[in-house]
Coordinates of C-alpha atoms and ligand atoms in Angstrom, one line a residue:
Chain A
M2 CA -12.6 22.5 -3.9
L3 CA -14.3 19.6 -1.9
Y4 CA -18.0 20.4 -1.8
V5 CA -19.7 18.7 1.4
C6 CA -23.4 18.5 0.2
A7 CA -26.5 17.5 2.3
A8 CA -30.2 18.7 2.4
S9 CA -30.9 21.2 5.0
E10 CA -33.1 18.6 6.6
T11 CA -30.3 16.2 7.1
L12 CA -27.7 19.1 7.9
S13 CA -29.8 20.4 10.5
R14 CA -29.5 16.7 12.3
F15 CA -25.7 17.0 12.4
P16 CA -23.9 18.8 15.4
A17 CA -24.4 22.7 15.3
D18 CA -20.5 22.9 15.2
F19 CA -19.8 20.6 12.4
I20 CA -20.1 23.1 9.7
Q21 CA -17.9 25.7 11.3
L22 CA -15.6 22.9 12.6
N23 CA -14.5 21.4 9.1
R24 CA -14.5 24.8 7.0
D25 CA -11.1 25.7 5.5
S26 CA -10.3 27.0 1.9
Q27 CA -10.3 23.7 0.3
T28 CA -13.7 22.6 1.6
D29 CA -17.1 24.2 1.3
V30 CA -20.5 22.8 2.8
L31 CA -23.1 23.4 0.6
T32 CA -27.1 22.9 1.3
L33 CA -28.4 21.2 -1.5
E34 CA -31.6 23.4 -1.9
N35 CA -28.9 26.3 -2.6
V36 CA -27.5 24.4 -5.6
T37 CA -29.0 26.2 -8.4
P38 CA -28.8 25.4 -12.1
D39 CA -26.4 27.9 -12.7
F40 CA -24.1 26.3 -10.4
R41 CA -20.7 25.7 -12.1
P42 CA -18.1 23.6 -10.2
S43 CA -14.9 23.5 -11.9
P44 CA -13.5 20.4 -13.3
S45 CA -11.1 19.9 -10.0
D46 CA -14.0 20.2 -7.8
A47 CA -15.5 17.3 -6.0
A48 CA -18.7 16.6 -3.8
L49 CA -19.4 14.6 -1.0
L50 CA -22.7 14.1 -0.4
L51 CA -23.8 12.9 3.1
A52 CA -27.2 11.0 3.4
P53 CA -28.6 9.8 6.6
V54 CA -28.3 6.3 7.5
P55 CA -31.7 4.8 7.4
A56 CA -33.5 3.7 10.5
G57 CA -32.6 0.1 11.6
M58 CA -29.4 -0.2 9.4
P59 CA -26.5 -1.6 11.0
E60 CA -23.6 0.4 11.9
K61 CA -21.6 -1.5 9.3
A62 CA -23.2 0.6 6.7
C63 CA -21.9 3.6 8.0
F64 CA -18.5 5.1 6.1
R65 CA -20.0 3.4 3.1
V66 CA -19.6 5.0 -0.2
V67 CA -22.7 4.0 -1.7
R68 CA -22.7 2.1 -5.2
L69 CA -25.5 0.9 -7.6
T70 CA -25.0 -2.5 -6.3
D71 CA -26.2 -1.5 -2.8
A72 CA -29.5 -1.0 -4.3
G73 CA -30.4 -4.5 -3.4
G74 CA -30.2 -3.0 0.0
R75 CA -33.7 -1.9 -0.6
D76 CA -34.9 -5.6 0.0
R77 CA -33.2 -5.8 3.2
Y78 CA -34.4 -2.5 4.4
P79 CA -37.7 -1.8 3.2
D80 CA -37.8 1.5 4.4
L81 CA -35.0 2.6 1.9
L82 CA -35.8 4.2 -1.2
T83 CA -33.7 3.8 -4.3
A84 CA -33.0 6.8 -6.9
S85 CA -32.3 4.7 -9.5
S86 CA -31.5 7.5 -12.0
F87 CA -28.7 8.6 -9.7
P88 CA -25.1 7.7 -10.4
D89 CA -24.3 6.5 -7.4
A90 CA -27.3 5.4 -6.3
V91 CA -28.7 7.1 -2.9
L92 CA -30.4 5.1 -0.2
H93 CA -32.6 7.2 1.3
Y94 CA -35.4 7.0 4.0
G95 CA -38.2 8.8 5.9
P96 CA -41.1 10.9 4.5
E97 CA -38.6 13.3 2.7
T98 CA -38.4 10.9 -0.2
A99 CA -39.2 12.4 -3.5
E100 CA -38.2 16.1 -3.1
T101 CA -34.8 15.2 -1.5
V102 CA -34.2 12.6 -4.2
A103 CA -34.7 15.3 -6.8
L104 CA -32.3 17.5 -4.7
Y105 CA -29.8 14.7 -5.0
E106 CA -30.3 14.1 -8.8
R107 CA -29.7 18.1 -9.1
L108 CA -26.2 17.8 -7.6
A109 CA -25.4 14.8 -9.7
S110 CA -26.1 16.8 -12.9
H111 CA -23.4 19.1 -11.9
F112 CA -20.5 16.5 -11.0
P113 CA -19.4 13.6 -13.3
P114 CA -20.0 10.4 -11.4
E115 CA -16.4 9.9 -10.3
R116 CA -16.2 13.4 -8.8
L117 CA -19.1 12.5 -6.5
Q118 CA -19.1 10.5 -3.7
V119 CA -22.0 9.5 -1.7
Y120 CA -21.8 8.3 2.3
L121 CA -24.4 7.2 4.2
C122 CA -23.5 8.6 7.4
P123 CA -25.0 9.1 10.8
G124 CA -25.1 12.6 12.8
D125 CA -22.3 11.7 14.9
A126 CA -19.8 14.3 15.1
E127 CA -16.5 12.2 15.0
I128 CA -17.9 10.0 12.4
L129 CA -18.6 13.0 10.5
K130 CA -14.9 14.3 11.0
A131 CA -13.8 10.9 9.8
V132 CA -15.7 10.6 6.6
L133 CA -14.8 14.1 6.0
S134 CA -10.8 13.6 6.2
E135 CA -11.3 10.8 3.6
A136 CA -13.3 13.2 1.3
E137 CA -10.6 15.6 1.7
A138 CA -7.8 13.1 0.4
F139 CA -10.4 12.2 -2.4
V140 CA -10.7 15.6 -3.9
S141 CA -7.3 15.3 -4.9
L142 CA -8.2 12.6 -7.1
P143 CA -7.6 13.4 -11.0
A144 CA -10.0 15.3 -12.4
S145 CA -11.9 12.3 -14.2
A146 CA -11.1 8.6 -14.4
E147 CA -9.4 8.9 -17.9
P148 CA -7.5 6.0 -18.7
V149 CA -3.9 6.3 -18.2
L150 CA -3.1 6.6 -21.7
N151 CA -3.5 9.8 -23.4
A152 CA -4.9 10.5 -26.6
S153 CA -1.9 10.1 -28.8
E154 CA -0.8 6.9 -26.9
Q155 CA -4.3 5.3 -27.5
A156 CA -4.0 6.2 -31.4
L157 CA -0.8 4.6 -31.1
L158 CA -2.3 1.6 -29.4
T159 CA -4.8 1.3 -32.1
S160 CA -2.3 1.5 -34.7
L161 CA 0.1 -1.1 -33.2
C162 CA -2.7 -3.5 -32.9
G163 CA -3.5 -3.4 -36.5
Q164 CA -0.1 -3.6 -37.6
F165 CA 0.4 -6.8 -35.3
Y166 CA -2.7 -8.2 -36.3
A167 CA -3.7 -8.3 -32.7
S168 CA -6.0 -10.7 -31.1
D169 CA -8.0 -9.4 -27.5
A170 CA -5.1 -11.0 -25.7
M171 CA -2.3 -9.4 -27.6
K172 CA -4.1 -6.1 -27.5
E173 CA -4.1 -6.3 -24.0
E174 CA -0.6 -7.1 -23.6
L175 CA 0.4 -4.1 -25.9
E176 CA -1.9 -1.8 -23.8
R177 CA 0.1 -2.8 -20.6
L178 CA 3.3 -2.2 -22.3
L179 CA 2.4 1.2 -23.4
I180 CA 1.2 1.9 -19.8
Y181 CA 4.7 0.8 -18.9
L182 CA 6.4 3.2 -21.4
H183 CA 3.7 6.1 -20.3
F184 CA 5.0 5.9 -16.8
H185 CA 8.8 4.9 -17.7
C186 CA 10.1 7.0 -20.5
A187 CA 9.7 10.9 -21.6
D188 CA 8.5 10.0 -25.2
P189 CA 6.6 6.8 -25.7
T190 CA 5.9 7.5 -29.2
E191 CA 9.5 8.1 -29.9
T192 CA 10.2 5.0 -28.1
V193 CA 7.8 2.7 -30.0
S194 CA 8.8 4.4 -33.3
R195 CA 12.5 3.4 -32.6
F196 CA 11.2 -0.1 -32.2
M197 CA 9.2 -0.3 -35.2
K198 CA 12.1 1.2 -37.5
D199 CA 13.9 -2.2 -37.0
C200 CA 11.0 -4.3 -36.7
P201 CA 10.7 -6.6 -39.9
P202 CA 7.6 -6.1 -41.7
V203 CA 4.3 -8.1 -40.1
R204 CA 2.3 -9.9 -42.6
N205 CA -0.1 -12.1 -40.3
R206 CA -0.9 -12.8 -36.8
K207 CA 2.0 -15.1 -36.3
E208 CA 4.7 -12.7 -37.1
G209 CA 2.5 -10.2 -35.0
K210 CA 2.9 -12.4 -32.2
A211 CA 6.6 -12.6 -32.9
C212 CA 7.2 -9.0 -33.1
L213 CA 5.0 -8.7 -29.8
A214 CA 7.9 -10.6 -28.1
S215 CA 10.5 -8.5 -29.3
F216 CA 8.5 -5.4 -28.3
R217 CA 8.2 -6.7 -24.9
E218 CA 12.1 -7.5 -24.8
Y219 CA 12.6 -4.0 -26.0
C220 CA 10.2 -2.3 -23.5
S221 CA 12.2 -4.1 -20.5
L222 CA 15.5 -3.0 -22.1
T223 CA 14.6 0.6 -22.5
Chain B
M19 CA 8.9 18.0 0.2
R20 CA 10.1 14.7 0.8
H21 CA 10.3 13.5 4.4
S22 CA 10.9 10.3 6.2
V23 CA 8.8 9.1 9.1
N24 CA 9.7 10.4 12.4
T25 CA 8.3 10.0 15.8
A26 CA 6.4 13.6 15.5
A27 CA 5.7 13.1 11.8
L28 CA 4.2 9.6 12.9
R29 CA 2.0 11.2 16.0
K30 CA 0.8 13.6 13.5
S31 CA 0.3 11.3 10.6
F32 CA -2.7 9.5 11.6
S33 CA -5.6 11.4 10.5
R34 CA -7.9 9.7 12.4
V35 CA -8.1 6.6 14.8
Y36 CA -10.9 4.0 15.2
I37 CA -11.0 1.5 17.7
E38 CA -12.7 -1.9 17.5
E39 CA -15.3 -2.4 20.3
A40 CA -13.5 -5.4 21.6
A41 CA -10.1 -3.2 21.9
L42 CA -11.7 -0.7 23.7
S43 CA -10.7 -1.9 27.2
H44 CA -7.4 -3.2 26.2
D45 CA -4.1 -2.2 28.1
K46 CA -2.6 -1.8 24.8
T47 CA -5.1 0.5 23.3
A48 CA -4.5 2.7 26.3
R49 CA -0.8 2.7 25.7
I50 CA -1.1 3.5 22.0
L51 CA -3.6 6.1 22.7
S52 CA -1.4 8.0 25.4
N53 CA 1.0 8.3 22.5
L54 CA -1.4 10.2 20.5
P55 CA -2.6 12.6 22.6
D56 CA -4.1 14.8 19.8
V57 CA -6.9 12.3 18.6
T58 CA -10.4 11.7 19.4
P59 CA -10.9 8.1 18.5
V60 CA -14.2 6.7 16.9
T61 CA -15.6 3.6 18.1
V62 CA -16.5 0.9 15.7
K63 CA -18.2 -2.7 16.3
D64 CA -15.9 -4.3 13.9
Y65 CA -12.6 -3.3 12.4
K66 CA -13.3 -4.8 9.0
H67 CA -16.5 -2.2 8.7
V68 CA -13.9 0.5 8.1
F69 CA -10.8 -1.8 6.7
N70 CA -12.6 -3.8 4.4
R71 CA -15.4 -1.6 3.3
P72 CA -15.9 -1.3 -0.8
G73 CA -15.0 2.0 -2.7
Q74 CA -11.8 2.6 -0.9
N75 CA -8.6 4.2 -2.7
A76 CA -5.9 2.7 -0.9
A77 CA -3.3 4.6 -2.8
L78 CA -5.0 8.3 -1.7
Q79 CA -5.4 6.7 1.9
K80 CA -1.9 6.3 2.0
Q81 CA -1.3 10.4 2.2
A82 CA -3.7 10.6 5.2
P83 CA -4.0 7.3 6.7
A84 CA -6.1 6.4 9.6
L85 CA -5.1 4.1 12.4
I86 CA -7.5 1.4 13.3
L87 CA -7.0 -0.5 16.8
A88 CA -8.4 -4.1 16.4
V89 CA -8.3 -7.4 18.5
K90 CA -6.6 -10.2 16.3
K91 CA -8.4 -13.6 15.8
P92 CA -6.7 -16.6 15.2
P93 CA -4.7 -18.0 13.5
Y94 CA -1.7 -15.9 14.8
L95 CA 1.4 -17.6 13.3
Y96 CA 1.7 -18.3 9.5
A97 CA 4.1 -20.2 7.6
G98 CA 6.2 -18.3 5.1
A99 CA 5.0 -17.9 1.7
P100 CA 7.4 -19.3 -1.2
V101 CA 8.3 -15.7 -2.4
C102 CA 10.1 -15.0 0.9
Q103 CA 13.5 -15.7 2.0
S104 CA 13.8 -18.8 4.4
F105 CA 17.4 -18.0 5.5
G106 CA 17.4 -22.2 5.4
E107 CA 15.5 -22.0 8.7
A108 CA 13.5 -24.9 9.3
H109 CA 10.4 -23.4 11.2
F110 CA 10.3 -20.1 9.2
T111 CA 7.2 -18.6 10.3
Y112 CA 5.8 -14.9 10.5
T113 CA 3.1 -13.1 12.4
S114 CA 1.2 -10.2 11.7
C115 CA 0.7 -7.7 14.6
A116 CA 0.0 -4.6 12.1
M117 CA -1.2 -4.4 8.7
N118 CA 0.1 -1.7 6.6
C119 CA 3.2 0.8 6.9
P120 CA 3.6 4.3 7.2
Y121 CA 5.9 4.3 4.4
D122 CA 5.0 4.2 0.8
C123 CA 7.0 2.0 -1.5
E124 CA 5.4 1.7 -5.1
Y125 CA 6.5 -1.9 -5.2
C126 CA 4.9 -2.8 -2.1
Y127 CA 2.8 -6.1 -2.4
L128 CA 0.8 -5.0 0.4
Q129 CA -1.2 -2.6 -2.1
G130 CA -2.4 -5.8 -3.8
M131 CA -3.1 -7.6 -0.6
Y132 CA -5.2 -5.1 1.4
P133 CA -8.4 -3.2 0.4
S134 CA -7.1 -0.1 2.1
G135 CA -4.4 2.1 2.8
D136 CA -5.0 2.3 6.4
V137 CA -3.1 1.1 9.4
V138 CA -4.3 -1.8 11.6
L139 CA -2.5 -2.4 15.2
Y140 CA -3.8 -5.5 16.8
V141 CA -3.8 -5.0 20.4
N142 CA -3.7 -8.4 21.7
T143 CA -0.2 -9.1 21.4
E144 CA -0.4 -11.3 24.5
D145 CA -2.6 -13.9 22.8
I146 CA 0.2 -14.0 19.8
F147 CA 3.2 -14.4 22.8
A148 CA 0.9 -17.3 24.0
E149 CA 0.8 -19.2 21.0
V150 CA 4.7 -18.6 20.3
R151 CA 5.2 -20.0 23.8
R152 CA 2.9 -23.0 22.9
V153 CA 4.8 -23.7 19.9
L154 CA 8.2 -23.2 21.0
K155 CA 7.4 -26.4 23.7
E156 CA 7.2 -28.2 20.4
H157 CA 10.3 -26.6 18.7
P158 CA 12.3 -23.6 18.1
L159 CA 11.1 -21.1 16.0
Y160 CA 12.3 -18.5 13.7
L161 CA 9.6 -15.9 13.4
C162 CA 9.2 -12.7 11.2
I163 CA 7.3 -10.1 13.4
S164 CA 7.6 -7.0 10.7
F165 CA 6.4 -8.5 7.3
D166 CA 3.3 -6.8 6.7
T167 CA 4.4 -3.5 8.2
D168 CA 7.4 -1.7 9.5
L169 CA 7.3 -2.1 13.2
T170 CA 10.0 -0.2 13.9
A171 CA 8.8 2.9 12.2
L172 CA 5.7 2.3 14.4
E173 CA 7.4 1.9 17.7
P174 CA 7.2 5.3 18.9
V175 CA 3.6 4.6 18.7
T176 CA 3.1 1.1 19.7
G177 CA 6.1 -0.1 22.0
Y178 CA 5.6 -3.7 20.4
L179 CA 9.3 -4.1 19.6
K180 CA 10.0 -3.8 23.4
D181 CA 7.4 -6.3 24.1
W182 CA 8.9 -8.7 21.8
A183 CA 12.5 -8.2 22.8
G184 CA 11.2 -8.7 26.3
L185 CA 9.7 -12.3 24.9
A186 CA 12.8 -13.1 23.0
A187 CA 15.2 -12.2 26.2
E188 CA 13.1 -15.0 28.1
E189 CA 12.8 -17.7 25.2
P190 CA 16.0 -18.6 23.8
G191 CA 14.3 -21.2 21.4
L192 CA 12.8 -18.1 19.7
T193 CA 14.7 -16.2 16.8
L194 CA 13.0 -13.0 15.9
E195 CA 13.6 -11.0 12.6
V196 CA 12.6 -7.4 12.6
R197 CA 12.6 -6.2 8.8
T198 CA 12.7 -2.2 8.5
K199 CA 13.8 0.4 6.4
C200 CA 13.6 3.0 9.6
A201 CA 16.7 5.1 10.4
S202 CA 15.3 6.3 13.7
Y203 CA 17.5 4.4 15.7
D204 CA 16.0 5.9 19.3
S205 CA 13.5 3.3 19.7
V206 CA 16.1 0.3 18.9
A207 CA 18.6 2.1 21.2
V208 CA 17.0 1.3 24.3
L209 CA 16.1 -2.3 23.7
P210 CA 18.2 -5.1 25.0
V211 CA 21.1 -6.5 22.8
L212 CA 19.9 -10.3 22.0
R213 CA 21.7 -12.7 20.2
N214 CA 17.9 -13.9 18.8
M215 CA 16.7 -10.5 17.8
I216 CA 17.9 -9.6 14.1
F217 CA 17.5 -6.2 12.8
A218 CA 17.1 -6.7 9.1
Y219 CA 17.6 -3.4 7.1
T220 CA 16.5 -2.9 3.9
L221 CA 18.7 -1.1 1.8
S222 CA 18.5 0.4 -1.9
P223 CA 20.4 2.6 -3.8
D224 CA 19.4 6.3 -3.5
A225 CA 17.7 6.4 -7.1
V226 CA 15.6 3.7 -6.4
I227 CA 14.8 5.3 -2.7
R228 CA 14.2 8.6 -4.5
A229 CA 12.0 7.2 -7.2
F230 CA 10.0 4.3 -5.7
E231 CA 10.5 4.2 -1.9
H232 CA 8.4 7.1 -0.9
R233 CA 8.6 8.7 2.6
T234 CA 11.6 6.1 3.7
P235 CA 14.7 7.3 4.6
S236 CA 17.8 8.1 2.7
L237 CA 20.2 5.6 2.3
E238 CA 22.9 7.6 4.3
R239 CA 20.4 7.6 7.2
R240 CA 19.9 4.1 7.0
L241 CA 23.5 3.1 6.9
A242 CA 24.0 5.5 9.8
A243 CA 21.5 3.4 11.9
V244 CA 23.1 0.3 10.8
K245 CA 26.4 1.3 12.0
Q246 CA 24.8 2.2 15.4
A247 CA 22.9 -1.2 15.4
I248 CA 26.4 -2.9 14.8
H249 CA 28.1 -0.7 17.2
D250 CA 25.8 -1.7 20.0
G251 CA 26.4 -5.3 19.3
R252 CA 23.1 -6.4 17.7
Q253 CA 22.4 -8.9 15.0
V254 CA 22.4 -7.2 11.7
R255 CA 21.1 -8.5 8.5
L256 CA 21.5 -6.5 5.3
C257 CA 18.6 -7.1 2.7
F258 CA 19.2 -6.1 -0.9
D259 CA 15.8 -7.0 -1.8
P260 CA 13.9 -6.4 -3.9
M261 CA 16.4 -5.2 -6.3
L262 CA 14.8 -3.4 -9.4
H263 CA 15.5 -3.6 -13.2
I264 CA 16.0 0.1 -13.5
P265 CA 18.1 2.0 -16.3
D266 CA 22.0 1.7 -15.8
F267 CA 21.2 -1.1 -13.7
A268 CA 24.9 -2.4 -13.4
E269 CA 26.3 0.7 -12.7
V270 CA 23.6 2.1 -10.1
Y271 CA 23.5 -1.3 -8.3
G272 CA 27.6 -1.8 -8.3
T273 CA 28.2 1.7 -7.0
F274 CA 25.7 1.1 -4.3
F275 CA 27.2 -2.1 -3.2
D276 CA 30.5 -0.7 -2.9
Q277 CA 29.2 2.5 -1.1
V278 CA 27.3 0.2 1.5
F279 CA 30.7 -1.8 2.2
S280 CA 32.8 1.5 2.4
E281 CA 30.8 2.1 5.3
I282 CA 29.8 -1.2 6.9
D283 CA 32.1 -3.5 8.5
A284 CA 31.3 -6.6 6.4
E285 CA 32.7 -8.7 9.3
A286 CA 30.0 -7.3 11.9
I287 CA 27.0 -8.3 10.1
R288 CA 25.4 -11.6 10.6
D289 CA 24.3 -12.1 7.0
A290 CA 22.7 -10.4 3.8
S291 CA 19.8 -11.4 1.6
V292 CA 19.3 -10.7 -2.1
G293 CA 16.3 -10.9 -4.3
T294 CA 14.9 -9.5 -7.2
F295 CA 11.3 -8.2 -7.3
R296 CA 8.6 -10.5 -7.5
I297 CA 5.0 -10.6 -6.7
G298 CA 2.0 -13.0 -6.6
A299 CA -0.4 -12.7 -9.7
D300 CA -3.4 -11.5 -7.8
Y301 CA -1.3 -8.9 -5.7
L302 CA -0.2 -7.6 -9.2
K303 CA -3.4 -7.6 -10.7
R304 CA -4.8 -5.4 -7.9
M305 CA -1.7 -3.4 -7.6
R306 CA -2.3 -2.2 -11.3
K307 CA -5.8 -1.1 -10.6
V308 CA -5.0 0.8 -7.5
R309 CA -1.4 2.1 -8.9
P310 CA -0.7 2.0 -12.3
S311 CA 3.2 2.7 -12.6
E312 CA 6.2 1.7 -14.2
I313 CA 6.6 -1.0 -11.4
S314 CA 3.0 -2.4 -11.8
Y315 CA 3.2 -2.7 -15.7
Y316 CA 6.5 -3.5 -16.0
P317 CA 6.8 -6.6 -18.7
Y318 CA 7.3 -9.5 -15.9
T319 CA 7.4 -13.1 -16.9
L320 CA 4.8 -15.2 -15.3
S321 CA 5.7 -18.2 -13.5
D322 CA 4.0 -20.4 -11.1
G323 CA 1.5 -17.7 -10.1
V324 CA 4.5 -15.5 -9.6
Y325 CA 5.2 -12.5 -11.8
Q326 CA 9.0 -11.8 -11.8
Y327 CA 11.8 -10.6 -14.3
S328 CA 12.7 -12.8 -17.0
P329 CA 15.3 -15.6 -16.3
A330 CA 17.8 -13.7 -18.3
E331 CA 16.9 -10.3 -16.5
N332 CA 17.2 -12.2 -13.2
T333 CA 20.5 -14.0 -14.0
T334 CA 22.2 -10.8 -14.9
M335 CA 21.0 -9.1 -11.9
L336 CA 21.9 -11.8 -9.5
R337 CA 25.0 -12.1 -11.0
L338 CA 26.0 -8.8 -10.8
A339 CA 24.9 -8.8 -7.0
R340 CA 26.9 -12.2 -6.1
E341 CA 30.1 -11.1 -7.9
K342 CA 29.9 -7.6 -5.8
L343 CA 29.0 -9.0 -2.7
L344 CA 31.1 -12.0 -2.6
A345 CA 34.3 -9.8 -2.4
Y346 CA 33.1 -8.4 0.5
L347 CA 31.0 -11.3 2.5
P348 CA 31.9 -15.3 2.5
S349 CA 29.4 -17.1 0.2
D350 CA 27.9 -18.8 3.8
K351 CA 26.9 -15.3 4.8
L352 CA 24.8 -14.8 1.5
F353 CA 21.7 -15.8 0.9
F354 CA 19.8 -15.5 -2.6
W355 CA 16.1 -15.6 -3.5
E356 CA 16.5 -17.5 -7.1
E357 CA 14.2 -20.1 -6.7
M358 CA 12.5 -19.6 -10.1
T359 CA 15.7 -18.6 -12.1
Ligands
LIG426 S1 8.5 -0.2 4.1 FE1 7.9 -2.4 3.5 S2 5.7 -2.8 4.0 FE2 6.2 -0.5 4.1 S3 5.6 0.2 2.4 FE3 7.8 -0.1 1.9 S4 7.9 -2.2 1.3 FE4 5.9 -1.9 2.2

């Protein structure tokens, strides 16, 4: 489910048919004031927060997913307020400041940062629809930005790094090789243990490097 | 469900159309929009505001790409990159009247090149044509027009191939290469048959198509299109590029080459090109970020800023291709990309 969220004040500026127009089973419009502390989105849910485009901000800023780095925008557009505690900083304008920011923060407390996107968005119906069609794709993102390697593959990586006396560069390469195996084989752990069975004992980094070179070749041949 | 892009699907496939202000009054814009009757375009000042904005997920956008109509600024022609097969042409050049394509190949370098999965069409092709005509006064030109896109797949919406064919018909010094995986022959069938317009069909074994060339037509359908092009007397090139180092490589590709030439009259094709997968280091870095996969994380060898298979792997793959293909084609019709091996 994708929750399209905005403060009631913001929603009221959007065209009346917007909410109905875009509603389907996968999308729900949520007024921020209605987000209560017991709101429990599922891990696969995501939220798209629509914040109004500050007055005077160029069109370029529309469609943008706001990131913390954009906080610098405050210098250029002095009527913007940055909610610094917000995971993806929300730029905000006008007299509704503190209250709306509190609403943004409450919404943010219900979603992990990677499941929440914030768009600065003018009240134009077509642009809203454009933003929404993108957000609908966004909801199909994996539930969290977890690393590619699962827990047992991570453990395998740690163990290989130890066994190979790996430097940082070797560790990076081992990680890349395990990611390759993650996508390439049904059981990377099994593939690695087959390699390790024939691998001569490694007593120092130099031998570890040699072993890594054979592991690289082994991976490309699997 | 796996489906290939066809006219109707293409018309429906653009989730949204953005038009740069400067492109609004352009006749190509009107033509393209007339082919997309169900869309309500959004006007933007500069296409880069949409295409280059931060925080995009190109892999996701590929699932429901937007179409962006824009005006291209010079330069209009580019010298071919070293990773490209030049076919021994002295003035090997490419142009880009579109960025991104409706297909979704996992190995596509465009994922490492563009920040967005949306498709951009430049509507001022007359400016590109004018530049081509200017250069032709100095020397002949070998021009690839479908490098950063698949113009044949986009033809039902753009009509650009028809325009290019018109130019090629008037300019004998111009040779066009149209690289494609598109099996829908309708858009090609209506074009004049020209000696200086080469249709370069990329062919891969079905196992590769199924695993890595998402939304593209099957080998069978591509071969059917090749046969029609040959039947019509067109210049046809077969591109076995990129070859991928997959398990059972020798068997899969061996059978594949035999299958291709059991159906295609080798004498009727202009030539064939062969190359193994390679990609610029910067592009691969970005690809790993946007699309971690067994393609992007393969343990390649880095040589002169290009990631590619190890010399031993390249030699094995290219040797197999050479042995197989020489059974069907004379060596002067075969072009190998093996600069780095
Ligand atoms: S057909 Fe070519 S341009 Fe299109 S996605 Fe595949 S490799 Fe990329």
